[in-house]
Amino acid sequence: MPSPLFEKIALVGIGLIGSSLARVIRRENLAGHIAISTRSAATLARAEELGLGDSYSTDARDAVRDADLVIVSVPVGSSGAVAEDIAPSLRKGCILTDVGSTKASVIAQMQPFVPEGVHFIPGHPLAGTEKSGPDAGFADLFTNRWCIFTPLPDTDAEALEKLSEFWRRCGSNIDTMDATHHDMTLAIVSHLPHIIAYNIVGTADDLETVTKSEVIKYSASGFRDFTRLAASDPTMWRDVCLHNKDAILEMLSRFSEDLASLQRAIRWGDGDKLFDIFTRTRAIRRSIVEAGQDTDAPDFGRQAAERK
Amino acid sequence: MPSPLFEKIALVGIGLIGSSLARVIRRENLAGHIAISTRSAATLARAEELGLGDSYSTDARDAVRDADLVIVSVPVGSSGAVAEDIAPSLRKGCILTDVGSTKASVIAQMQPFVPEGVHFIPGHPLAGTEKSGPDAGFADLFTNRWCIFTPLPDTDAEALEKLSEFWRRCGSNIDTMDATHHDMTLAIVSHLPHIIAYNIVGTADDLETVTKSEVIKYSASGFRDFTRLAASDPTMWRDVCLHNKDAILEMLSRFSEDLASLQRAIRWGDGDKLFDIFTRTRAIRRSIVEAGQDTDAPDFGRQAAERK
Ligand SMILES: NC(=O)c1ccc[n+]([C@@H]2O[C@H](COP(=O)([O-])OP(=O)(O)OC[C@H]3O[C@@H](n4cnc5c(N)ncnc54)[C@H](OP(=O)(O)O)[C@@H]3O)[C@@H](O)[C@H]2O)c1
Ligand SMILES: NC(=O)c1ccc[n+]([C@@H]2O[C@H](COP(=O)([O-])OP(=O)(O)OC[C@H]3O[C@@H](n4cnc5c(N)ncnc54)[C@H](OP(=O)(O)O)[C@@H]3O)[C@@H](O)[C@H]2O)c1
């Protein structure tokens, strides 16, 4: 077996993302030692039961000591506090990265605490599910998914290449862009869809004319596709909204303008306009399926699954 | 083999729904004869190649003659014209039903043409996919799905029971409600989700700051869940919007109000409010999964599918 890529990897945060990392690091032999830390004793105990690492601590400073790679996987709103906490214990030359869903804010929060000689490389694996916690993770989460880095102007090329190699061995493809562009892109491909999904589920929940049990009973007609996103972790999404505010507000206002125009077409019975709007969106679906980013099975293949 | 439920079933319209009906009617031996008709020679030829029926015609009057069950499966905006066309050829005592996604409008369009002695029972199978045309259908489409009837005050109980038996043998569960309540319920569980999905995909398509190829590349982060609905048939959805206008506008305005309030919470950094909104929606997801209306596999089980 070749020697591991890193001597010691410290995982700060061991939820869906952190625990998926622990599993793939073990499977691919990417670390000589996996040190796990998380805030609460309960989550830590669960990680230990699952055998996710080689050492366990609720003290992140303990975990990061001597690590040559530190991966912070906590809600983006906590990344500043975590950086402040671990900074004095980071080993010179180590790579510090994160997995947060927003990047400009994480950089603003963490960068001030990063000691001289530590390579801070902000990252974001575009991989996740609607589940959270250490039980939700699995080693294949990152397979064929993108991992985006938003390096800083002075990022060390060698450290970036080593971290890229790490993520490639986790199964991911690497992309690099600046933090602002990342935040704008994710606002449309991820943040807006989640917010809209939360909103429509909330609207349904409030109706007086249609009961909740009817909504649930008949949800297969379209509604249920939104509920998966709307079941995602509230803390994570609160933090995303607070920490990518400008880009999200920009996307929301465009979405609302477009919706007002569509609403007007419905009100005035403008069939041609509706037909045009409903036609152009098919091309995007086709491209997504062609790009291998989704399955073409009707109904996401659920019918087939349900028949079993 | 027991004798079939109907002597002759005429299918007017042979797209996703009509052709799924043809397949399940054959498999379950529900008709002595399946007569197929559709407007265009091309679709009819395809239905014949697929062997979906026993006789084929582009003239719906031919198909419905002597039928004891006639099922109209065309876009809701065409149901009036179809009813007018076939009315003089309907056999006394036959059951006439439809599968349209809106009900009050279909009743208003068809009812005036229904001859004395014909049992008109409006229906709506809550089963579909984003595909259309005769190739898209499959016999299991209706398995474990709801079929909703919106009977008229003078609907014959025996005819209603016979049609219910037909749909049960197609695999469906039967529900009955009035047309207005149907239209309100479907507006929230189906029509609003489709409209929102079309809208968000349109918004993404229009961006200058994020390219279309980036949207496609990173779509697995949430966006792609919407694209399936937004790939549905434009004619069908134009007609739904035009023919369930009031209920849809009501749902749209509630949705927009809620979204404005969420947007305000983001703008003012109201984390507690965001957390509350994002928390209550999880319960609905849980209920949908518990009610067997969706799979609990993370990511709709796509990860598992992709790993193969
Ligand atoms: N879920 C996704 O789909 C996804 C995808 C890509 C990126 N991300 C990003 O990945 C990060 C982690 O998400 P996740 O899904 O793994 O979350 P998760 O399953 O909820 O796990 C969160 C982890 O962070 C810890 N944590 C929570 N609040 C904290 C705080 N205030 N201070 C320190 N630690 C705290 C938790 O510790 P305790 O349990 O001990 O409290 C737990 O170890 C987030 O930044 C998120 O934006 C998520
Ligand atoms: N798709 C769903 O998910 C779903 C679910 C439940 C209910 N429904 C309802 O089922 C009905 C049919 O939908 P579908 O998905 O089966 O559609 P589809 O696959 O597009 O097939 C439509 C059928 O209607 C015919 N047609 C189209 N325009 C017509 C017109 N102006 N006059 C007469 N016939 C016309 C087509 O004939 P040609 O091909 O010969 O032109 C074809 O046979 C609609 O009322 C829809 O609301 C759909």
Short mmCIF file of C-alpha atoms in Angstrom, two decimals, chain A residues 126 128-132 138 140-141 143-146 148 175 177 181 184-186 188-190 192-212 214-235 237-238 241-242 245 248-249 251-256 258-259 262-263 265-272 274-275 277-282 284-285 287-288 291-300 302-303 306-307, chain B residues 126 128-132 138 140-141 143-146 148 175 177 181 184-186 188-190 192-212 214-235 237-238 241-242 245 248-249 251-256 258-259 262-263 265-272 274-275 277-282 284-285 287-288 291-300 302-303 306-307:
data_model
loop_
_atom_site.label_atom_id
_atom_site.label_comp_id
_atom_site.label_asym_id
_atom_site.label_seq_id
_atom_site.Cartn_x
_atom_site.Cartn_y
_atom_site.Cartn_z
CA LEU A 126 -20.70 20.58 -4.23
CA GLY A 128 -24.61 16.91 -0.08
CA THR A 129 -27.96 15.50 0.77
CA GLU A 130 -30.87 16.74 2.86
CA LYS A 131 -29.63 14.71 5.85
CA SER A 132 -27.21 15.79 8.55
CA PHE A 138 -21.03 7.97 3.28
CA ASP A 140 -19.13 7.96 -1.98
CA LEU A 141 -20.66 11.37 -1.31
CA THR A 143 -17.71 10.76 -6.19
CA ASN A 144 -18.01 12.62 -9.50
CA ARG A 145 -18.93 15.83 -7.74
CA TRP A 146 -17.25 19.18 -8.13
CA ILE A 148 -14.52 24.37 -5.91
CA ASP A 175 -12.60 23.80 -10.15
CA MET A 177 -12.78 30.55 -9.22
CA HIS A 181 -18.14 34.46 -8.49
CA MET A 184 -23.06 34.37 -7.16
CA THR A 185 -23.04 30.99 -8.92
CA LEU A 186 -24.10 29.08 -5.83
CA ILE A 188 -28.57 30.55 -8.32
CA VAL A 189 -27.77 26.82 -8.49
CA SER A 190 -28.24 26.06 -4.80
CA LEU A 192 -32.27 30.19 -4.41
CA PRO A 193 -33.66 26.69 -5.07
CA HIS A 194 -33.49 25.86 -1.36
CA ILE A 195 -35.10 29.15 -0.32
CA ILE A 196 -37.89 28.75 -2.89
CA ALA A 197 -38.46 25.18 -1.74
CA TYR A 198 -38.69 26.25 1.90
CA ASN A 199 -41.07 29.01 0.90
CA ILE A 200 -43.50 26.92 -1.13
CA VAL A 201 -43.68 24.29 1.57
CA GLY A 202 -44.41 27.05 4.06
CA THR A 203 -47.16 28.48 1.84
CA ALA A 204 -48.81 25.06 1.62
CA ASP A 205 -48.55 24.63 5.36
CA ASP A 206 -50.54 27.85 5.94
CA LEU A 207 -53.57 27.17 3.72
CA GLU A 208 -57.02 27.09 5.22
CA THR A 209 -58.83 25.78 2.13
CA VAL A 210 -56.66 22.73 1.56
CA THR A 211 -55.77 20.59 4.57
CA LYS A 212 -52.28 19.49 5.44
CA GLU A 214 -54.49 16.58 1.49
CA VAL A 215 -51.19 18.24 0.65
CA ILE A 216 -49.35 15.18 1.91
CA LYS A 217 -51.69 12.69 0.26
CA TYR A 218 -51.48 14.27 -3.18
CA SER A 219 -47.88 15.48 -2.96
CA ALA A 220 -46.63 13.20 -5.73
CA SER A 221 -48.14 15.61 -8.28
CA GLY A 222 -45.14 17.92 -8.08
CA PHE A 223 -45.03 19.28 -4.55
CA ARG A 224 -42.91 16.47 -3.12
CA ASP A 225 -39.96 17.36 -5.39
CA PHE A 226 -39.59 20.54 -3.33
CA THR A 227 -39.93 18.93 0.05
CA ARG A 228 -36.60 17.15 -0.21
CA LEU A 229 -34.71 20.46 -0.39
CA ALA A 230 -36.99 21.96 2.26
CA ALA A 231 -36.00 19.18 4.67
CA SER A 232 -32.37 20.34 4.75
CA ASP A 233 -30.70 21.45 7.95
CA PRO A 234 -32.14 24.75 9.27
CA THR A 235 -28.92 25.90 10.94
CA TRP A 237 -29.43 27.28 5.68
CA ARG A 238 -29.92 30.11 8.14
CA CYS A 241 -28.77 33.13 3.98
CA LEU A 242 -27.01 35.39 6.46
CA LYS A 245 -26.98 37.90 1.58
CA ILE A 248 -29.17 35.79 -2.65
CA LEU A 249 -31.12 39.06 -2.55
CA MET A 251 -31.32 36.33 -7.30
CA LEU A 252 -34.50 36.65 -5.26
CA SER A 253 -35.38 39.96 -6.81
CA ARG A 254 -34.83 38.65 -10.34
CA PHE A 255 -36.92 35.59 -9.53
CA SER A 256 -39.74 37.76 -8.17
CA ASP A 258 -39.97 37.03 -13.52
CA LEU A 259 -42.74 35.55 -11.41
CA LEU A 262 -45.62 35.11 -15.44
CA GLN A 263 -48.47 35.89 -13.05
CA ALA A 265 -49.58 36.38 -18.32
CA ILE A 266 -51.85 34.02 -16.38
CA ARG A 267 -54.14 36.82 -15.25
CA TRP A 268 -54.54 38.17 -18.79
CA GLY A 269 -54.79 34.75 -20.41
CA ASP A 270 -51.70 35.26 -22.57
CA GLY A 271 -51.37 31.67 -23.81
CA ASP A 272 -48.61 32.41 -26.32
CA LEU A 274 -47.00 31.06 -21.29
CA PHE A 275 -46.21 28.59 -24.04
CA ILE A 277 -41.86 30.50 -21.14
CA PHE A 278 -42.70 26.83 -20.68
CA THR A 279 -40.82 25.85 -23.84
CA ARG A 280 -37.45 27.47 -23.31
CA THR A 281 -36.89 25.78 -19.96
CA ARG A 282 -36.94 22.30 -21.53
CA ILE A 284 -31.84 23.38 -19.84
CA ARG A 285 -33.21 20.09 -18.57
CA SER A 287 -28.45 19.86 -21.18
CA ILE A 288 -28.35 18.80 -17.53
CA ALA A 291 -24.02 16.60 -18.99
CA GLY A 292 -24.60 13.58 -16.75
CA GLN A 293 -25.77 15.82 -13.90
CA ASP A 294 -29.11 14.05 -13.55
CA THR A 295 -30.88 10.88 -14.51
CA ASP A 296 -33.32 10.91 -17.42
CA ALA A 297 -35.54 8.31 -15.75
CA PRO A 298 -39.04 9.80 -15.66
CA ASP A 299 -39.97 10.96 -12.17
CA PHE A 300 -36.30 10.55 -11.12
CA ARG A 302 -39.18 6.78 -8.53
CA GLN A 303 -41.91 4.88 -10.37
CA GLU A 306 -42.00 2.09 -6.10
CA ARG A 307 -42.99 -0.83 -8.27
CA LEU B 126 -52.81 12.03 -10.13
CA GLY B 128 -47.74 11.49 -14.61
CA THR B 129 -44.18 12.14 -15.52
CA GLU B 130 -42.40 14.98 -17.33
CA LYS B 131 -42.53 13.02 -20.61
CA SER B 132 -45.27 13.05 -23.23
CA PHE B 138 -46.32 2.53 -19.28
CA ASP B 140 -47.74 0.83 -14.15
CA LEU B 141 -48.21 4.58 -14.30
CA THR B 143 -50.22 1.90 -9.63
CA ASN B 144 -50.80 3.18 -6.09
CA ARG B 145 -51.73 6.60 -7.38
CA TRP B 146 -54.90 8.54 -6.59
CA ILE B 148 -59.98 11.81 -8.19
CA ASP B 175 -61.16 9.78 -4.13
CA MET B 177 -64.54 15.71 -4.17
CA HIS B 181 -61.99 21.88 -4.14
CA MET B 184 -57.78 24.53 -5.28
CA THR B 185 -55.99 21.42 -4.01
CA LEU B 186 -54.22 20.76 -7.29
CA ILE B 188 -51.05 23.97 -4.45
CA VAL B 189 -49.81 20.39 -4.83
CA SER B 190 -49.16 20.49 -8.55
CA LEU B 192 -47.86 26.12 -8.24
CA PRO B 193 -44.82 23.78 -8.01
CA HIS B 194 -44.69 23.48 -11.80
CA ILE B 195 -45.05 27.23 -12.33
CA ILE B 196 -42.36 28.00 -9.74
CA ALA B 197 -40.07 25.42 -11.33
CA TYR B 198 -40.57 26.93 -14.78
CA ASN B 199 -39.91 30.37 -13.32
CA ILE B 200 -36.68 29.58 -11.50
CA VAL B 201 -35.27 27.81 -14.53
CA GLY B 202 -36.16 30.87 -16.60
CA THR B 203 -34.46 33.19 -14.11
CA ALA B 204 -31.28 31.12 -14.29
CA ASP B 205 -31.42 31.12 -18.06
CA ASP B 206 -31.39 34.93 -18.13
CA LEU B 207 -28.38 35.64 -15.90
CA GLU B 208 -25.43 37.56 -17.29
CA THR B 209 -23.10 36.98 -14.32
CA VAL B 210 -23.35 33.20 -14.26
CA THR B 211 -23.13 31.34 -17.55
CA LYS B 212 -25.58 28.70 -18.68
CA GLU B 214 -22.02 26.86 -15.08
CA VAL B 215 -25.68 26.45 -14.14
CA ILE B 216 -25.72 23.09 -15.88
CA LYS B 217 -22.38 21.97 -14.49
CA TYR B 218 -23.25 22.73 -10.88
CA SER B 219 -26.95 21.94 -11.06
CA ALA B 220 -26.73 18.97 -8.68
CA SER B 221 -26.60 21.44 -5.77
CA GLY B 222 -30.39 21.89 -5.78
CA PHE B 223 -31.31 23.47 -9.09
CA ARG B 224 -31.72 20.19 -10.97
CA ASP B 225 -34.62 19.11 -8.72
CA PHE B 226 -36.65 21.88 -10.34
CA THR B 227 -35.67 21.15 -13.90
CA ARG B 228 -37.60 17.89 -14.01
CA LEU B 229 -40.90 19.68 -13.45
CA ALA B 230 -39.83 22.49 -15.79
CA ALA B 231 -39.34 19.94 -18.58
CA SER B 232 -43.04 19.07 -18.65
CA ASP B 233 -45.17 19.56 -21.73
CA PRO B 234 -45.68 23.29 -22.52
CA THR B 235 -49.10 22.80 -24.15
CA TRP B 237 -49.17 23.53 -18.74
CA ARG B 238 -50.30 26.50 -20.78
CA CYS B 241 -52.69 27.91 -16.30
CA LEU B 242 -55.45 29.23 -18.51
CA LYS B 245 -56.58 30.70 -13.34
CA ILE B 248 -53.47 29.49 -9.34
CA LEU B 249 -53.48 33.27 -8.93
CA MET B 251 -51.73 30.43 -4.60
CA LEU B 252 -49.24 32.61 -6.45
CA SER B 253 -50.14 35.66 -4.43
CA ARG B 254 -49.81 33.79 -1.13
CA PHE B 255 -46.47 32.39 -2.28
CA SER B 256 -45.23 35.87 -3.23
CA ASP B 258 -44.46 34.66 1.98
CA LEU B 259 -41.40 35.11 -0.21
CA LEU B 262 -38.56 35.69 3.83
CA GLN B 263 -36.61 38.14 1.69
CA ALA B 265 -35.72 38.42 7.01
CA ILE B 266 -32.64 37.84 4.86
CA ARG B 267 -32.16 41.56 4.20
CA TRP B 268 -32.39 42.42 7.90
CA GLY B 269 -30.35 39.45 9.05
CA ASP B 270 -33.17 37.99 11.14
CA GLY B 271 -31.56 34.62 11.86
CA ASP B 272 -34.21 33.47 14.35
CA LEU B 274 -35.07 32.18 9.13
CA PHE B 275 -34.37 29.31 11.49
CA ILE B 277 -39.18 29.06 8.71
CA PHE B 278 -36.59 26.45 7.79
CA THR B 279 -37.57 24.24 10.72
CA ARG B 280 -41.33 23.93 10.28
CA THR B 281 -41.04 22.66 6.72
CA ARG B 282 -39.15 19.54 7.80
CA ILE B 284 -44.12 18.04 6.08
CA ARG B 285 -41.30 16.14 4.42
CA SER B 287 -45.13 13.13 6.81
CA ILE B 288 -44.81 12.67 3.05
CA ALA B 291 -47.33 8.37 4.04
CA GLY B 292 -45.34 6.43 1.43
CA GLN B 293 -45.63 9.33 -1.04
CA ASP B 294 -41.87 9.58 -1.51
CA THR B 295 -38.68 7.69 -0.94
CA ASP B 296 -36.50 8.58 2.02
CA ALA B 297 -33.34 7.75 0.11
CA PRO B 298 -31.11 10.84 0.36
CA ASP B 299 -31.05 12.77 -2.89
CA PHE B 300 -34.00 10.66 -4.13
CA ARG B 302 -29.69 9.34 -7.12
CA GLN B 303 -26.31 8.89 -5.45
CA GLU B 306 -24.97 7.14 -10.07
CA ARG B 307 -22.54 4.91 -8.25
#
